[in-house]
Amino acid sequence: MSRDWERDHGGGRRAASRLWRRPEADWLDLSTGINPNGWPVPPLPPEVWQRLPEPAPELADLARQWVGAPSTAACLAVPGSQAAIQQLPLLRAPGRVGVPVPGYGEHALCWRRAGHQVRGLDSEQVEAALDQMDVLVWINPNNPSGERLSPERLLAWCRRLADRGGWLVVDEAFLDDPALSVAADTGMPGLVVLRSLGKVFGLAGVRAGWVFAEAALLERLARALGPWSLSGPAQAVMAGALADHTWQRENRTGRRRAARRLAMLLETAGLTVAGGTDLFLYCPHPRAAALAEALARQGILVRDFVHPPALRIGLPPEQADAWKRLEQALAAPAVREIIDPARPD
């Protein structure tokens, strides 16, 4: 299937509409892992659109509370964690960088473009390779596999890297559990933690996130990003979402229930759920690309991977027909034939 409409990230309904000749509004997009039932953004006061944005101390306090970091933790609001992913490689001299495989491809791409030697690793390969790395990037939980590593293991890696002036960059874009976050250890030499508002809060369009790290590194990153990098409306939305603890608690419960429902639906269809989060599930399959194409022909976007072949399938929105539509698509003969050719009708 052509990938010009997704750039290996999922989404891209407009391009998919052109490719498959289906109206954009007719797509059920399960390809991104973004919360489909996001925080409801209220009307914003006019001044956030009219004034130049200034950093708000209370916003940083809310962010620290959100991730379970101490009140002294240094943090920087950024226009999405992608902005930090692009800039961090430029803040070090070219060196040797480990990235997770499978994993979010922008990490490897950005470090490689900045002149670094990039090596793909799985979690079991890190121990043997770590002493040859200057930087290790890790995604926790992993995107797309959902693999989770304990904070203790990650911090042990960080100490080994920091002893040689290295960094551990932990991408927690899909994390919504302070017990698994290493942000509480912000200030530890070499530790850089990325957080995103887009996935868990379903606010990918606002382009807002945080970096937690040593203060000196954040000062360099802030200079690289330049003034007013995060808009006033984005700051207002961040503050409202982070302060809404009731919505966070209720939505977290709802996502977990929906993830269990999705797992049952996929396994009933014959797919194996090998991992995931409460925003997406990961299903290895030797014909993942063919499956993604068969679903796209029915107006359903999922994300397929090549190495290893697998699907990442996000939660359907809580709409009357979304879940039924996915169930019917998975039961279609063309899809069933790909999932399990030997399965009787």
Tab-separated table of C-alpha atoms in Angstrom, residues 101-263:
chain	number	residue	atom	x	y	z
A	101	VAL	CA	13.293	-0.810	17.183
A	102	PRO	CA	10.438	-0.951	16.546
A	103	GLY	CA	9.817	2.641	17.575
A	104	TYR	CA	8.717	6.122	16.544
A	105	GLY	CA	10.778	6.733	13.422
A	106	GLU	CA	11.332	10.474	13.937
A	107	HIS	CA	13.880	9.780	16.678
A	108	ALA	CA	16.244	7.911	14.376
A	109	LEU	CA	15.580	10.310	11.506
A	110	CYS	CA	16.351	13.475	13.477
A	111	TRP	CA	19.514	12.152	15.126
A	112	ARG	CA	20.776	10.809	11.805
A	113	ARG	CA	20.078	14.099	10.017
A	114	ALA	CA	22.141	15.911	12.657
A	115	GLY	CA	25.165	13.767	11.801
A	116	HIS	CA	24.953	11.136	14.545
A	117	GLN	CA	25.523	7.408	14.031
A	118	VAL	CA	22.225	5.733	14.839
A	119	ARG	CA	21.766	2.119	15.867
A	120	GLY	CA	18.436	0.383	16.352
A	121	LEU	CA	18.122	-1.738	19.505
A	122	ASP	CA	15.508	-3.775	21.288
A	123	SER	CA	15.336	-3.674	25.076
A	124	GLU	CA	17.400	-6.853	25.473
A	125	GLN	CA	20.217	-5.513	23.306
A	126	VAL	CA	20.667	-2.295	25.259
A	127	GLU	CA	22.702	-3.759	28.124
A	128	ALA	CA	25.472	-5.009	25.840
A	129	ALA	CA	25.469	-1.913	23.624
A	130	LEU	CA	25.061	0.852	26.200
A	131	ASP	CA	28.742	1.466	26.876
A	132	GLN	CA	29.249	2.143	23.166
A	133	MET	CA	26.463	4.754	23.098
A	134	ASP	CA	26.662	8.498	23.761
A	135	VAL	CA	22.884	8.858	23.795
A	136	LEU	CA	20.106	6.355	24.252
A	137	VAL	CA	16.575	7.269	23.236
A	138	TRP	CA	13.840	5.137	24.744
A	139	ILE	CA	10.064	5.216	24.356
A	140	ASN	CA	8.104	4.193	27.448
A	141	PRO	CA	5.608	2.737	26.819
A	142	ASN	CA	6.953	1.901	23.413
A	143	ASN	CA	5.225	3.120	20.288
A	144	PRO	CA	4.091	0.831	18.666
A	145	SER	CA	4.650	-2.325	20.745
A	146	GLY	CA	3.472	-0.955	24.088
A	147	GLU	CA	6.465	-2.479	25.892
A	148	ARG	CA	6.958	-0.921	29.328
A	149	LEU	CA	10.238	-0.716	31.200
A	150	SER	CA	10.526	0.010	34.900
A	151	PRO	CA	11.840	3.392	36.030
A	152	GLU	CA	14.594	1.565	37.925
A	153	ARG	CA	15.908	-0.023	34.754
A	154	LEU	CA	15.799	3.226	32.808
A	155	LEU	CA	17.535	5.195	35.551
A	156	ALA	CA	20.276	2.566	35.774
A	157	TRP	CA	20.893	3.092	32.065
A	158	CYS	CA	20.915	6.847	32.628
A	159	ARG	CA	23.595	6.629	35.316
A	160	ARG	CA	25.853	4.591	33.043
A	161	LEU	CA	25.455	7.104	30.241
A	162	ALA	CA	25.862	10.146	32.474
A	163	ASP	CA	29.165	8.813	33.830
A	164	ARG	CA	30.527	9.466	30.329
A	165	GLY	CA	28.620	12.695	29.689
A	166	GLY	CA	25.837	10.885	27.848
A	167	TRP	CA	22.081	11.348	27.794
A	168	LEU	CA	19.076	9.132	28.266
A	169	VAL	CA	16.110	10.636	26.385
A	170	VAL	CA	12.837	9.053	27.508
A	171	ASP	CA	9.825	9.684	25.300
A	172	GLU	CA	6.712	9.323	27.487
A	173	ALA	CA	4.207	10.553	24.891
A	174	PHE	CA	1.799	7.669	25.587
A	175	LEU	CA	2.345	7.491	29.347
A	176	ASP	CA	-0.437	8.371	31.776
A	177	ASP	CA	0.857	6.711	34.947
A	178	PRO	CA	3.189	8.693	37.253
A	179	ALA	CA	4.390	5.417	38.788
A	180	LEU	CA	6.054	4.508	35.480
A	181	SER	CA	7.436	7.953	34.719
A	182	VAL	CA	11.053	8.931	35.302
A	183	ALA	CA	10.082	12.617	35.343
A	184	ALA	CA	10.197	12.497	39.145
A	185	ASP	CA	13.984	12.197	38.793
A	186	THR	CA	14.287	15.389	36.754
A	187	GLY	CA	17.626	17.032	37.509
A	188	MET	CA	19.495	13.736	37.403
A	189	PRO	CA	22.533	14.240	35.131
A	190	GLY	CA	21.872	13.179	31.574
A	191	LEU	CA	18.124	12.575	31.975
A	192	VAL	CA	15.746	14.138	29.434
A	193	VAL	CA	12.019	13.335	29.567
A	194	LEU	CA	9.531	14.210	26.830
A	195	ARG	CA	5.807	14.489	27.509
A	196	SER	CA	2.980	15.293	25.116
A	197	LEU	CA	-0.502	16.695	25.580
A	198	GLY	CA	-1.588	15.384	22.207
A	199	LYS	CA	-2.008	11.658	22.789
A	200	VAL	CA	-3.547	11.216	26.249
A	201	PHE	CA	-5.665	14.378	26.162
A	202	GLY	CA	-6.622	13.939	22.499
A	203	LEU	CA	-5.269	17.400	21.666
A	204	ALA	CA	-2.747	16.637	18.927
A	205	GLY	CA	-3.783	19.701	16.938
A	206	VAL	CA	-2.767	22.132	19.663
A	207	ARG	CA	0.909	21.044	19.388
A	208	ALA	CA	1.871	21.249	23.050
A	209	GLY	CA	4.192	19.268	25.279
A	210	TRP	CA	6.915	19.414	27.904
A	211	VAL	CA	10.575	18.614	28.331
A	212	PHE	CA	11.882	17.791	31.812
A	213	ALA	CA	15.676	17.925	32.151
A	214	GLU	CA	18.563	19.725	33.820
A	215	ALA	CA	18.049	23.486	33.837
A	216	ALA	CA	21.172	24.234	31.791
A	217	LEU	CA	20.065	21.925	28.979
A	218	LEU	CA	16.582	23.416	28.960
A	219	GLU	CA	18.059	26.901	28.630
A	220	ARG	CA	19.911	25.777	25.508
A	221	LEU	CA	16.788	24.143	24.134
A	222	ALA	CA	14.721	27.265	24.804
A	223	ARG	CA	17.244	29.393	22.899
A	224	ALA	CA	17.145	26.941	19.986
A	225	LEU	CA	13.340	27.060	19.849
A	226	GLY	CA	13.293	30.851	19.991
A	227	PRO	CA	10.778	33.261	21.531
A	228	TRP	CA	7.037	32.588	21.600
A	229	SER	CA	7.457	29.011	20.440
A	230	LEU	CA	4.281	27.958	22.256
A	231	SER	CA	1.210	30.022	21.389
A	232	GLY	CA	-1.034	31.732	23.911
A	233	PRO	CA	-4.052	29.595	22.966
A	234	ALA	CA	-1.949	26.452	23.357
A	235	GLN	CA	-0.861	27.546	26.847
A	236	ALA	CA	-4.465	28.253	27.825
A	237	VAL	CA	-5.594	24.831	26.630
A	238	MET	CA	-2.690	23.137	28.423
A	239	ALA	CA	-3.550	24.872	31.693
A	240	GLY	CA	-7.206	23.924	31.474
A	241	ALA	CA	-6.553	20.292	30.583
A	242	LEU	CA	-3.864	19.755	33.217
A	243	ALA	CA	-6.049	21.297	35.933
A	244	ASP	CA	-9.093	19.157	35.077
A	245	HIS	CA	-8.380	16.207	37.368
A	246	THR	CA	-11.967	14.941	37.239
A	247	TRP	CA	-11.876	14.599	33.458
A	248	GLN	CA	-8.452	12.944	33.629
A	249	ARG	CA	-9.638	10.353	36.146
A	250	GLU	CA	-12.890	9.556	34.344
A	251	ASN	CA	-11.294	9.462	30.913
A	252	ARG	CA	-8.509	7.168	32.126
A	253	THR	CA	-11.115	4.701	33.381
A	254	GLY	CA	-13.009	4.927	30.113
A	255	ARG	CA	-9.875	4.350	28.012
A	256	ARG	CA	-8.942	1.245	29.960
A	257	ARG	CA	-12.423	-0.152	29.517
A	258	ALA	CA	-12.323	0.643	25.788
A	259	ALA	CA	-8.889	-0.975	25.377
A	260	ARG	CA	-10.214	-4.202	26.912
A	261	ARG	CA	-13.214	-4.066	24.593
A	262	LEU	CA	-10.950	-3.523	21.585
A	263	ALA	CA	-8.708	-6.431	22.580
